[in-house]
XYZ file of C-alpha atoms in Angstrom:
131
model
C 15.471 -1.499 -2.425
C 14.284 -4.988 -1.738
C 13.415 -7.417 -4.547
C 9.675 -7.932 -4.231
C 10.107 -11.702 -4.190
C 12.174 -11.305 -0.980
C 9.847 -8.773 0.713
C 8.762 -10.987 3.617
C 12.199 -12.604 3.994
C 13.912 -9.223 4.431
C 11.201 -8.045 6.844
C 11.682 -11.217 8.900
C 15.452 -10.620 8.991
C 14.835 -7.036 10.147
C 12.504 -8.255 12.863
C 15.074 -10.824 13.979
C 17.662 -8.019 14.085
C 15.537 -6.029 16.530
C 13.093 -4.019 14.413
C 10.103 -5.081 16.459
C 7.565 -2.560 15.160
C 5.986 -1.989 11.742
C 5.172 1.723 11.741
C 3.605 1.946 8.296
C 3.154 0.080 5.041
C 1.940 1.967 2.002
C 2.158 2.258 -1.764
C 3.371 5.041 -4.066
C 2.082 5.326 -7.627
C 4.759 6.681 -10.002
C 2.593 6.573 -13.128
C 4.616 8.076 -15.990
C 7.527 9.050 -13.722
C 9.426 5.775 -13.370
C 9.738 2.601 -15.446
C 8.159 0.516 -12.648
C 4.862 2.080 -11.688
C 4.319 1.129 -8.024
C 6.577 1.115 -4.997
C 5.673 -0.683 -1.788
C 7.136 1.008 1.308
C 7.337 -0.269 4.884
C 8.687 1.674 7.847
C 10.212 -0.385 10.640
C 11.273 0.789 14.083
C 13.619 -0.623 16.681
C 12.916 0.842 20.116
C 15.754 -1.162 21.601
C 18.353 0.238 19.182
C 16.610 3.582 18.570
C 16.776 3.032 14.801
C 14.415 3.240 11.888
C 14.642 1.544 8.524
C 12.524 1.907 5.420
C 12.027 -1.061 3.100
C 11.090 -0.299 -0.493
C 10.185 -2.681 -3.288
C 9.319 -1.953 -6.895
C 6.055 -3.564 -7.976
C 5.338 -3.697 -11.718
C 1.792 -3.093 -12.856
C 1.583 -6.469 -14.602
C 2.566 -8.420 -11.443
C 1.074 -6.766 -8.379
C 1.339 -9.754 -6.067
C 3.617 -9.451 -3.004
C 4.066 -11.661 0.059
C 2.110 -10.386 3.047
C 3.965 -9.125 6.117
C 1.136 -10.218 8.442
C 2.977 -13.421 9.496
C 5.954 -11.246 10.540
C 4.122 -8.133 11.742
C 0.436 -8.774 12.535
C -0.134 -5.005 12.449
C 0.384 -5.129 8.664
C -3.158 -6.480 8.353
C -5.004 -3.165 7.956
C -2.180 -1.457 6.022
C -2.228 -4.219 3.409
C -6.014 -4.159 3.185
C -5.829 -0.423 2.529
C -3.122 -0.929 -0.133
C -5.344 -3.545 -1.764
C -8.407 -1.309 -1.575
C -6.778 1.897 -2.809
C -4.104 0.617 -5.240
C -5.012 -2.979 -6.095
C -1.897 -4.688 -4.746
C -2.536 -8.251 -3.609
C -0.701 -9.834 -0.692
C -0.015 -13.575 -0.685
C -0.744 -15.137 2.665
C -2.898 -12.296 3.990
C -5.630 -13.749 6.257
C -8.464 -11.454 5.069
C -7.593 -9.475 1.953
C -10.882 -7.593 1.502
C -11.737 -3.940 1.047
C -11.378 -1.900 4.217
C -12.534 1.618 3.261
C -14.821 1.212 0.256
C -17.930 -0.909 -0.273
C -17.321 -4.421 -1.610
C -19.066 -3.594 -4.895
C -16.799 -0.577 -5.571
C -15.004 -0.798 -8.911
C -11.406 0.312 -9.262
C -8.767 1.626 -6.911
C -9.172 5.363 -6.253
C -5.605 6.282 -5.227
C -4.180 5.190 -8.562
C -3.180 8.215 -10.567
C -5.149 7.034 -13.589
C -8.393 6.657 -11.622
C -11.069 9.056 -12.831
C -11.972 11.696 -10.299
C -15.538 11.982 -11.571
C -17.647 15.062 -11.139
C -20.797 16.254 -9.444
C -22.472 19.306 -10.955
C -22.951 22.030 -8.345
C -25.320 24.901 -8.872
C -24.177 28.079 -7.110
C -26.571 30.962 -6.560
C -26.422 33.717 -9.179
C -24.294 31.705 -11.603
C -25.102 30.163 -14.971
C -26.680 26.709 -14.740
C -24.182 23.950 -14.045
C -23.901 21.095 -16.510
């Protein structure tokens, strides 16, 4: 586990140590399962050393701001935009933190476990009327 206030610093140290590739950066929502709701996860790869490392940081719901990894790994750009779009995490220093999958006017973050799934009534043949 990495303290979230040292997220970029630890990633930079990993890069300096030979982890030249960011494989993935994503978020896990532990609503009701852990004291700290969100976990930010980054997978790093060293081709030179044939090693992988996973960085994890707890992100509390009342402070969802984390330093962006884009200055260290430019490939973090789209991963962080997706994390912003789907979970609402914000990344300090990101060059273009805007929605990537949903329209700009979309409200909420659909991969949060407390996001309403909504419903669309479907009328099947030979069944009572849907409501």
